[in-house]
CSV table of C-alpha atoms and ligand atoms in Angstrom, one decimal:
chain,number,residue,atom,x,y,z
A,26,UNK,CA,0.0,0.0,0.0
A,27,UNK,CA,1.6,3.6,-0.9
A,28,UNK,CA,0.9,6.3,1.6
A,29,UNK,CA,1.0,9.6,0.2
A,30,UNK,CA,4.5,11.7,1.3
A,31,UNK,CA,4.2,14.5,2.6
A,32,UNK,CA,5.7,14.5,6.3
A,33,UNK,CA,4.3,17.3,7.8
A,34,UNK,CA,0.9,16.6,8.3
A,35,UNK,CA,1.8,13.8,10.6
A,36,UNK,CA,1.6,10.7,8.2
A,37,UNK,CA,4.6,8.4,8.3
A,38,UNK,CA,5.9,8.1,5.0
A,39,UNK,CA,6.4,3.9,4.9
A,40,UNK,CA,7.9,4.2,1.7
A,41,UNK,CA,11.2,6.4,3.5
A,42,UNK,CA,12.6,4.5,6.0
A,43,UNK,CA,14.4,7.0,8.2
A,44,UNK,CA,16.0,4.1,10.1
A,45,UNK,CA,17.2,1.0,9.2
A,46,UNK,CA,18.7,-1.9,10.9
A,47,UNK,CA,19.6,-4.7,9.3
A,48,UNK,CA,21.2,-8.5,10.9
A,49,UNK,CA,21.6,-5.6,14.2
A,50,UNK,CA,23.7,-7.5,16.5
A,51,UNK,CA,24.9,-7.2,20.0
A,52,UNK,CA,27.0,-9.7,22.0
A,53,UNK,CA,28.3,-8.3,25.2
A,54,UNK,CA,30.7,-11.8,25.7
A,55,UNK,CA,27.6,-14.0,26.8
A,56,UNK,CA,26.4,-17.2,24.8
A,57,UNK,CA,23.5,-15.4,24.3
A,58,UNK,CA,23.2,-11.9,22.4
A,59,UNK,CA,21.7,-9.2,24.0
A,60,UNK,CA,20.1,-8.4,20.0
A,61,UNK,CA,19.7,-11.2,17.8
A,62,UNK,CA,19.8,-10.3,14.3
A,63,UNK,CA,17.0,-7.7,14.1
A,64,UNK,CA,16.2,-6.2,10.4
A,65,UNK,CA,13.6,-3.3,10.7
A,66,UNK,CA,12.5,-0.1,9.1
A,67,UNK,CA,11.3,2.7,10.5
A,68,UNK,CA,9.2,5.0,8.6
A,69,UNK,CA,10.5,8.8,7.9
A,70,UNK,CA,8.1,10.6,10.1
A,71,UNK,CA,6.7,7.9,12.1
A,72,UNK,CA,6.2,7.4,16.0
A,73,UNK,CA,7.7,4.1,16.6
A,74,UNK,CA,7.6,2.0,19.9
A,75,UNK,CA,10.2,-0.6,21.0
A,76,UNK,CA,8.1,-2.8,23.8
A,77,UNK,CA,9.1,-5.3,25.7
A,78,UNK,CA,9.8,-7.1,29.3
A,79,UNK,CA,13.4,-5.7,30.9
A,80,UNK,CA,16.0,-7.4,29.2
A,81,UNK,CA,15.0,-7.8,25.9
A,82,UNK,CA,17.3,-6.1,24.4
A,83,UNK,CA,15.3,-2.4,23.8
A,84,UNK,CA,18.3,0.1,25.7
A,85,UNK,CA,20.3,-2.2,23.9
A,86,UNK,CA,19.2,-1.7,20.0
A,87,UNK,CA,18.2,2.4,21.0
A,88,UNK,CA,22.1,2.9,22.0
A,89,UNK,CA,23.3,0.8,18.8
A,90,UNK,CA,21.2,3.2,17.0
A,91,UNK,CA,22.6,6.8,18.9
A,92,UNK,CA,26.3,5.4,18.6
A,93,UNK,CA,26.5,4.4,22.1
A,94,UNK,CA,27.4,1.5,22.0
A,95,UNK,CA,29.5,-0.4,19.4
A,96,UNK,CA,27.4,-3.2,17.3
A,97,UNK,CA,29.1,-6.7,17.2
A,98,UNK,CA,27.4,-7.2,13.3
A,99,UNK,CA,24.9,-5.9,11.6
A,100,UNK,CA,24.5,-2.3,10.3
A,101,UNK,CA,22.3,0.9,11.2
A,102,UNK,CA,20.9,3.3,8.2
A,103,UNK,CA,20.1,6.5,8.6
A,104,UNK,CA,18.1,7.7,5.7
A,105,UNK,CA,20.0,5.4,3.6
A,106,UNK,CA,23.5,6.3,5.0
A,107,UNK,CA,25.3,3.6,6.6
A,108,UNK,CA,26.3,5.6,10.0
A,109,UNK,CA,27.2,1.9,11.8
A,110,UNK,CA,31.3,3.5,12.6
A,111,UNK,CA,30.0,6.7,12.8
A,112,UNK,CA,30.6,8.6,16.5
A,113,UNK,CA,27.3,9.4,18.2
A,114,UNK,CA,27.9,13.8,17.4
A,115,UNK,CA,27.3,12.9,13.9
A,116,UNK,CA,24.8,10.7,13.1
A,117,UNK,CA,21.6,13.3,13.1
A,118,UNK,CA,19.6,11.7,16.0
A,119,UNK,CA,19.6,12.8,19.0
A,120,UNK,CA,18.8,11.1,22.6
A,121,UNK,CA,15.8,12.1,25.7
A,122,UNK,CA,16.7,11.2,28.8
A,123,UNK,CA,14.3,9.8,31.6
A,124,UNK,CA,13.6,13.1,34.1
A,125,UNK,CA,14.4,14.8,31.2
A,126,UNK,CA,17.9,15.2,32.9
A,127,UNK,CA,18.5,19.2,32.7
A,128,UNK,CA,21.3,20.9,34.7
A,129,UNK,CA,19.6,22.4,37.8
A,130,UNK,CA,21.5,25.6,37.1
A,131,UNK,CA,21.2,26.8,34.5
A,132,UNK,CA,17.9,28.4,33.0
A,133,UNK,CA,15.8,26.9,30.3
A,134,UNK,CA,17.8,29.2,27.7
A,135,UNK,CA,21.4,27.5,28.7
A,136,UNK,CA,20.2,24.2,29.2
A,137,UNK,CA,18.8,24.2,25.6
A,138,UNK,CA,21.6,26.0,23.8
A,139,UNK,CA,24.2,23.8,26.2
A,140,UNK,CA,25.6,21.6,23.1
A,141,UNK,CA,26.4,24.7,21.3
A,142,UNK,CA,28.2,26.1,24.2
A,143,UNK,CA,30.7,23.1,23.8
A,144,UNK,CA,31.0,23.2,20.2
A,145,UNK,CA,32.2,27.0,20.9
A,146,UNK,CA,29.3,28.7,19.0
A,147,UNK,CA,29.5,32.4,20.9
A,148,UNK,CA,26.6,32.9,23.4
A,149,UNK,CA,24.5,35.6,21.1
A,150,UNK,CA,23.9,32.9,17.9
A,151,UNK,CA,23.5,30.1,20.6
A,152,UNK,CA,21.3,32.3,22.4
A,153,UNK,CA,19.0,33.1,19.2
A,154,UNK,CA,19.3,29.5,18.0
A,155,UNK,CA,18.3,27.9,21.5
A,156,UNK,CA,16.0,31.0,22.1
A,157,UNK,CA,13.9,30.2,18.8
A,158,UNK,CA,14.0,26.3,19.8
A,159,UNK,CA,12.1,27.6,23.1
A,160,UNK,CA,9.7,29.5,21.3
A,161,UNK,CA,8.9,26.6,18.6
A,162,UNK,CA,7.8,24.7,22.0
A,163,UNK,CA,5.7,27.6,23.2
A,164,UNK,CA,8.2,27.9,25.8
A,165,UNK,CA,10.0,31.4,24.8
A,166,UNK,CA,8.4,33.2,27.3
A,167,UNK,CA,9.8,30.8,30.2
A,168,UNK,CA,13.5,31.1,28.5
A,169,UNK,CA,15.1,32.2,31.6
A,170,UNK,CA,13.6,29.9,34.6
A,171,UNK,CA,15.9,26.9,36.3
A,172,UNK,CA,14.2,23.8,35.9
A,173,UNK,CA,12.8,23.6,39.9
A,174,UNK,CA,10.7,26.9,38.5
A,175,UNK,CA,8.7,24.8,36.0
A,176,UNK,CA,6.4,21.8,35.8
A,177,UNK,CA,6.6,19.0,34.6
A,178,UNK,CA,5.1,19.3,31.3
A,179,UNK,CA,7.4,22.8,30.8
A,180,UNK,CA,10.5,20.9,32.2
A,181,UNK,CA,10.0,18.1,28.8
A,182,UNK,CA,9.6,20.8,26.5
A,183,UNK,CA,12.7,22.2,27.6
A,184,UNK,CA,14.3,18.8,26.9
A,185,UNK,CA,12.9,18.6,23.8
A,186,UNK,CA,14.6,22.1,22.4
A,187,UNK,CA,17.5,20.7,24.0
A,188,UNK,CA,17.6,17.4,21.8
A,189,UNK,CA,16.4,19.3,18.8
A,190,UNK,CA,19.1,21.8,18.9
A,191,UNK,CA,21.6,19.5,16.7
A,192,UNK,CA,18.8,19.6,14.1
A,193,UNK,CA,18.5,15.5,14.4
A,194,UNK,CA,16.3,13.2,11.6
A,195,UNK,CA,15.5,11.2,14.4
A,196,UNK,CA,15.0,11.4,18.3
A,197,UNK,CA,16.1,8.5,20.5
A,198,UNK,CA,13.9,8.4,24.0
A,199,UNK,CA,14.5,5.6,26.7
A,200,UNK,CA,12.1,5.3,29.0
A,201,UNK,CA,11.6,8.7,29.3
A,202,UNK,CA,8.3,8.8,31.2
A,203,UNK,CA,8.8,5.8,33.6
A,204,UNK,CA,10.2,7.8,36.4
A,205,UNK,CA,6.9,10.1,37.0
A,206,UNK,CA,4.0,9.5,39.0
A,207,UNK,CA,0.9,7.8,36.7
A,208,UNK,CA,-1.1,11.2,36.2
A,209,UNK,CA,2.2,13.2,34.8
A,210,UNK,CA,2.9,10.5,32.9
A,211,UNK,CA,-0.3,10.1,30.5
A,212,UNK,CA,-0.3,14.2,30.4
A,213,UNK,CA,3.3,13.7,28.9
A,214,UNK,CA,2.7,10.9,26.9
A,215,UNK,CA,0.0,13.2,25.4
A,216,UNK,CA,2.2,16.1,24.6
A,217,UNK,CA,5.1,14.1,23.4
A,218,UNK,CA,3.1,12.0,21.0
A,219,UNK,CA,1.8,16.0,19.9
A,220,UNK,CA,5.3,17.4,19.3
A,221,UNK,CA,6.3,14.4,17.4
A,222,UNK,CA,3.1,15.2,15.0
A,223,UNK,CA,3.9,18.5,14.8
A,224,UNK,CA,7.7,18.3,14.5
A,225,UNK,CA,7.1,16.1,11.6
A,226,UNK,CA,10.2,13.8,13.1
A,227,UNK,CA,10.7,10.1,13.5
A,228,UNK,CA,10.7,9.3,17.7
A,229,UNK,CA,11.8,5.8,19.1
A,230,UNK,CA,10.7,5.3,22.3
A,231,UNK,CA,11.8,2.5,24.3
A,232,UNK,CA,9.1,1.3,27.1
A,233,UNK,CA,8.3,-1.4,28.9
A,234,UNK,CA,4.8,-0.6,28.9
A,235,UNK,CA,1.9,-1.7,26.4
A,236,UNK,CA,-0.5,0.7,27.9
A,237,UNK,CA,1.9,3.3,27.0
A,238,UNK,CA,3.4,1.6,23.7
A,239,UNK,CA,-0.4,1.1,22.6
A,240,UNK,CA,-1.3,5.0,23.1
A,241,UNK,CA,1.7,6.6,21.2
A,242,UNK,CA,2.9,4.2,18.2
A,243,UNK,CA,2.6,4.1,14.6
A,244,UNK,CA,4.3,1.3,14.5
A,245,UNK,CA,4.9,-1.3,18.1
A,246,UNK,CA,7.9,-3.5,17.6
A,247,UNK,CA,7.6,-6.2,20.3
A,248,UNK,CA,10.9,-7.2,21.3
A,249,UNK,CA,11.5,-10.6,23.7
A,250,UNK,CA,15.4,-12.3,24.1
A,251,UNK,CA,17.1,-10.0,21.9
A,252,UNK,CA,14.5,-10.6,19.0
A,253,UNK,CA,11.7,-8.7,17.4
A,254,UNK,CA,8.6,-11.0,17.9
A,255,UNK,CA,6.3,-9.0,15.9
A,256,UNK,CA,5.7,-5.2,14.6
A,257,UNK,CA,2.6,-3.8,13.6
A,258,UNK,CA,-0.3,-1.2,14.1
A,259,UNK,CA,-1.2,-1.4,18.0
A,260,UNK,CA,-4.8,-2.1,16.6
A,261,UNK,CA,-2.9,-4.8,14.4
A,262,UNK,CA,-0.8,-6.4,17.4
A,263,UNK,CA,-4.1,-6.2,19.8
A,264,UNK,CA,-6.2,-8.0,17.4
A,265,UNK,CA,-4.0,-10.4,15.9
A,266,UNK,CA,-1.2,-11.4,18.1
A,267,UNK,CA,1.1,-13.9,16.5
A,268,UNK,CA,2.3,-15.9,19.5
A,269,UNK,CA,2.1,-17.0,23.2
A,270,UNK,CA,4.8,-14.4,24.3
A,271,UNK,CA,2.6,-11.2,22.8
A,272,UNK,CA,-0.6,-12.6,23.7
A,273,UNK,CA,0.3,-12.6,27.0
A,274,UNK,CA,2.2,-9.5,27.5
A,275,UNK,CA,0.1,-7.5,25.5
A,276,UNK,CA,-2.8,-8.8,28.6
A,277,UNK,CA,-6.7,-8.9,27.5
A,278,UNK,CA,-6.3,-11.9,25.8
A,279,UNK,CA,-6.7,-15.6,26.8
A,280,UNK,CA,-4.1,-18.5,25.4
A,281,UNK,CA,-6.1,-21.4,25.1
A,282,UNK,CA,-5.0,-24.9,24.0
A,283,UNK,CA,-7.3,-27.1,21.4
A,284,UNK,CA,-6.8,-30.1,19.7
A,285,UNK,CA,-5.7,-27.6,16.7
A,286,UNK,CA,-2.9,-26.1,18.6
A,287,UNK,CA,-2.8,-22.8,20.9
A,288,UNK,CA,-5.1,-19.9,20.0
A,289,UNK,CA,-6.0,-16.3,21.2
A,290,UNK,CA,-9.4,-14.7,22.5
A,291,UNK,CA,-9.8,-11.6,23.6
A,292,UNK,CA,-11.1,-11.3,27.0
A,293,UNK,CA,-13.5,-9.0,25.8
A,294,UNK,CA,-14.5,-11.2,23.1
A,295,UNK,CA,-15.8,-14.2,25.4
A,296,UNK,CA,-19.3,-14.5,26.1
A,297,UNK,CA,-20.3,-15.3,29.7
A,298,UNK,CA,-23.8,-17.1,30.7
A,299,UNK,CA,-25.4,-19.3,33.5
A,300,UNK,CA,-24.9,-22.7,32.9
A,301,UNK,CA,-27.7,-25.1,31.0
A,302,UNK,CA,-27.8,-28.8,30.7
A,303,UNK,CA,-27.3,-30.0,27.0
A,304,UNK,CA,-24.9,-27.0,26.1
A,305,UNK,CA,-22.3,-28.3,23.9
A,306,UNK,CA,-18.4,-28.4,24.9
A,307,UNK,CA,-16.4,-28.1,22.3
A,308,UNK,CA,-15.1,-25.4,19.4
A,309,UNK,CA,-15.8,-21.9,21.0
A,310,UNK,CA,-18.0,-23.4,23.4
A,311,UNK,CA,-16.6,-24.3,26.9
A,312,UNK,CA,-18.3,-25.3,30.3
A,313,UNK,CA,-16.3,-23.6,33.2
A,314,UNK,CA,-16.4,-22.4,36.9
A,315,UNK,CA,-16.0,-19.0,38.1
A,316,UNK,CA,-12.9,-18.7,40.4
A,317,UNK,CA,-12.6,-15.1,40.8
A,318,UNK,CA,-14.3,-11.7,40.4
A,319,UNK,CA,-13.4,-8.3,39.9
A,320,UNK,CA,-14.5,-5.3,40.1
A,321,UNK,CA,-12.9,-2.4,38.0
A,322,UNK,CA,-15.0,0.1,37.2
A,323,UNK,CA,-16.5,-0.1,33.6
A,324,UNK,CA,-16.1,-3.8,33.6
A,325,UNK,CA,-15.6,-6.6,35.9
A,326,UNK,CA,-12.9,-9.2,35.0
A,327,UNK,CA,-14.2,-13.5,35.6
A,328,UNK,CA,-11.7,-15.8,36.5
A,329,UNK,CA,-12.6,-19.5,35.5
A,330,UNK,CA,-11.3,-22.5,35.4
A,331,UNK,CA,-12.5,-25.4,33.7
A,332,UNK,CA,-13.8,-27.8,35.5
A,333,UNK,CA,-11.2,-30.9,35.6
A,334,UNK,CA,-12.7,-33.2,33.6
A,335,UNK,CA,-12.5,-31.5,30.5
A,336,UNK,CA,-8.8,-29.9,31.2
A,337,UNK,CA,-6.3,-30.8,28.1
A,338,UNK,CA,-3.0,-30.7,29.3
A,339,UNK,CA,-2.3,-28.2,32.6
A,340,UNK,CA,-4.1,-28.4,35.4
A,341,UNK,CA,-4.3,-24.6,35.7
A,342,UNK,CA,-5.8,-23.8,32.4
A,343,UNK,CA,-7.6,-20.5,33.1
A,344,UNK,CA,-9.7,-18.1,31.1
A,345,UNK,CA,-10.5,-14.1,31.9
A,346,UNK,CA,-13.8,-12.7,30.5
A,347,UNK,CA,-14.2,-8.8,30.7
A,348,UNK,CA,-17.8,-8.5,31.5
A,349,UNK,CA,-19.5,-4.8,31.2
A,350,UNK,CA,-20.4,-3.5,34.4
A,351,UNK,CA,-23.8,-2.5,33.3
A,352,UNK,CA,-24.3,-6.1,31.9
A,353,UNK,CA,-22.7,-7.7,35.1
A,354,UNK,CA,-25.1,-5.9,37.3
A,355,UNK,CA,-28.4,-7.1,35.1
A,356,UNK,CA,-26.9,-10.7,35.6
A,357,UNK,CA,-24.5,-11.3,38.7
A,358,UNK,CA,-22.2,-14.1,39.1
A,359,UNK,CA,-20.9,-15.7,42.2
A,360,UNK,CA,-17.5,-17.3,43.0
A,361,UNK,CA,-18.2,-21.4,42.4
A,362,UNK,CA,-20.9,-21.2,40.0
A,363,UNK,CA,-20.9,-23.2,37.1
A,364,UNK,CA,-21.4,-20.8,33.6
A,365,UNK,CA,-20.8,-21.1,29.7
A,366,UNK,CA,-18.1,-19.8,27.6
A,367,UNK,CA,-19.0,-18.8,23.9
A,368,UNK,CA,-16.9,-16.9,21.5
A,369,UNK,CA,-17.3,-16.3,17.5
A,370,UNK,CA,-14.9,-18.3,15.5
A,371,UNK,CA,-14.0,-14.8,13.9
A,372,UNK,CA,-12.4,-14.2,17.5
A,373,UNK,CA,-10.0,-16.6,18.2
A,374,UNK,CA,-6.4,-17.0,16.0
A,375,UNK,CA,-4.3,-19.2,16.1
A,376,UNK,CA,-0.8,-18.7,17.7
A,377,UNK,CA,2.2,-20.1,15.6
A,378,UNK,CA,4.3,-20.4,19.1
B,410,ADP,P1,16.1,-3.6,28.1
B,410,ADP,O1,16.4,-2.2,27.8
B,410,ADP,O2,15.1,-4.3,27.2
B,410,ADP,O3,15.7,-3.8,29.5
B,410,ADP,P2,19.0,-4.1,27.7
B,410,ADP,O4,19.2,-3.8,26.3
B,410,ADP,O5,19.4,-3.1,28.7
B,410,ADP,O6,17.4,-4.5,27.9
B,410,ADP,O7,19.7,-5.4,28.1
B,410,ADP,C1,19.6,-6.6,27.3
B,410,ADP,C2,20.6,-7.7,27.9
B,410,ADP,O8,21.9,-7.2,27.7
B,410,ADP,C3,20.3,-7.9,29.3
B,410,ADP,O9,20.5,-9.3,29.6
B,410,ADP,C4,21.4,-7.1,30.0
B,410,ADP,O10,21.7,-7.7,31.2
B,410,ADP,C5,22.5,-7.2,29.0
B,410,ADP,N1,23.3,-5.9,29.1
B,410,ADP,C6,22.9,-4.7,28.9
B,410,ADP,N2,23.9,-3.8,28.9
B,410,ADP,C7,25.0,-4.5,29.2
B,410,ADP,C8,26.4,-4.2,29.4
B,410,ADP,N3,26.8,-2.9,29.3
B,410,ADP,N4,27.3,-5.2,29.6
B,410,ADP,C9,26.8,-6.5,29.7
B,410,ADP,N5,25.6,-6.8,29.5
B,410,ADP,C10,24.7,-5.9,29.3
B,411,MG,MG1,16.3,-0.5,29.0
């Protein structure tokens, strides 16, 4: 599928990778490399999201990628230029820290026009170009605070001038909202995934989260052992997972095993009623025993178990069911009872590992 070009209205332009990676390896002197051989492209003016549990290799790839740290095989593009040897200062990406990581002393105005400070640009053009920066984030007027004299939202925007300052294709962010509190951290989530549209730029953001991966990506790459599991739309990965591993850490989604092999359902997707004599166990059908009950706000989440006779393999097998509250309170269930599991063949898939 072509998607048209144009950058600046905030659609990735999947034709123009503005990175590449190709066989991106990374052995640190273990049996096991930290990255495995990746090959991925990153669309020119995309928001891209590397997601996965700690140590899969995500800080690892995003350092390859800024040049800091060497690459055992493999190479990195940058819009088509092979910047694999090349030192971190001259790549054209540039890295956001978690805490954004400003110097408490100086104002907004030094921190931002810092980098030029050490390159030896004189303070008046560093001053204009870190000045203008400031203003493009609708922070001019808040040029000359210290970082304790602005919020949290203010404080990233300052970071942000601060990364763009080397004019960089890309921006590199690790982690960079996992150190604040929950309600900062969907406010900055919101404004970060706003400059990136406006900007025009390619971002990728390493998180560990799928609640945050989900609400900022173009594209999720789901990393696990040093290998990219799958990458997709989040509505693509959330619908159709390919296997076990993003199934699972994805959440809202049951693995269940049949006779066919593993499959997916969403949890959402299972129907719930009160048992009948004569329903039919088998193919999207399934008698089972509530074993647990939440409440959490919109919905309540049903833990069952099937009851042992009909358990394949485990013991444990288990399946959640997201139940609307409104439905839940025309129809109550209680721990113990005995209740039926339906879902449409259209919503299970079938997991290749
Ligand atoms: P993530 O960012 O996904 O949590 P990392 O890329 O930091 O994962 O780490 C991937 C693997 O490489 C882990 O097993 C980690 O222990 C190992 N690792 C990371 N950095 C180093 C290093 N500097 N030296 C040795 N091993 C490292
Ligand atoms: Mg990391």
């Amino acid at each position: 599928m072509k998607i048209p070009s144009p950058v600046s209205n905030g659609i990735p332009n999947a034709d123009h990778a503005a990175v590449e990676l190709v066989a991106l390896t990374k052995n640190y002197g273990s049996d096991k490399p930290a990255v495995d051989g990746i090959n991925l492209r990153i669309a020119s003016g995309s928001y891209c999201c590397l997601l996965g549990p700690s140590g899969c290799g995500k800080s690892t790839t995003l350092r390859m990628i800024a040049g800091h740290e060497s690459v055992t095989s493999g190479d990195v593009l940058l819009e088509d230029r092979n910047i694999t040897d090349l030192p971190a200062a001259a790549r054209g990406t540039a890295m956001m820290f978690q805490s954004f990581a400003l110097f408490p002393h100086l104002s907004a105005l030094d921190n931002v026009a810092f980098s030029l400070k050490m390159k030896g640009v004189d303070k008046a053009a560093r001053h204009k170009q870190a000045g203008d920066l400031l203003e493009r984030v609708a922070m001019g007027h808040l040029s000359l605070r210290k970082p304790a004299e602005l919020s949290g939202g203010q404080q990233q925007r300052v970071a942000l001038a601060r990364a763009l300052i080397t004019q960089p294709k890309v921006l590199l962010l690790d982690e960079p909202l996992s150190a604040l509190d929950p309600f900062l951290r969907i406010q900055m989530r919101a404004e970060l995934r706003r400059w990136q549209k406006e900007l025009g730029l390619t971002f990728v953001h390493v998180t560990h989260s799928q609640e945050e991966a989900m609400a900022l990506a173009d594209t999720m790459v789901v990393m696990n052992h040093g290998v990219i599991e799958q990458m997709g739309s989040p509505h693509e990965i959330y619908n159709h997972p390919v296997s076990e591993f993003v199934a699972r850490f994805m959440g809202g989604h049951n693995v269940l095993d049949t006779p066919a092999g593993k499959i997916s359902v969403r949890t959402d997707h299972v129907q719930l009623a009160p048992d009948t004599p004569g329903f039919p166990d088998g193919a999207g059908n399934k008698r089972a025993v509530i074993s647990d009950i939440e409440y959490q706000g919109t919905y309540v989440l049903v833990g069952l178990q099937y009851p042992g006779k009909t358990l394949s393999a485990n013991a444990t097998a288990e399946v959640s069911v997201m139940v609307p509250e409104s439905q839940f309170d025309r129809q109550p269930y209680q721990l113990g009872q005995s209740v039926q599991l339906t879902w449409l063949p259209e919503a299970s898939h079938a997991l290749v590992h």
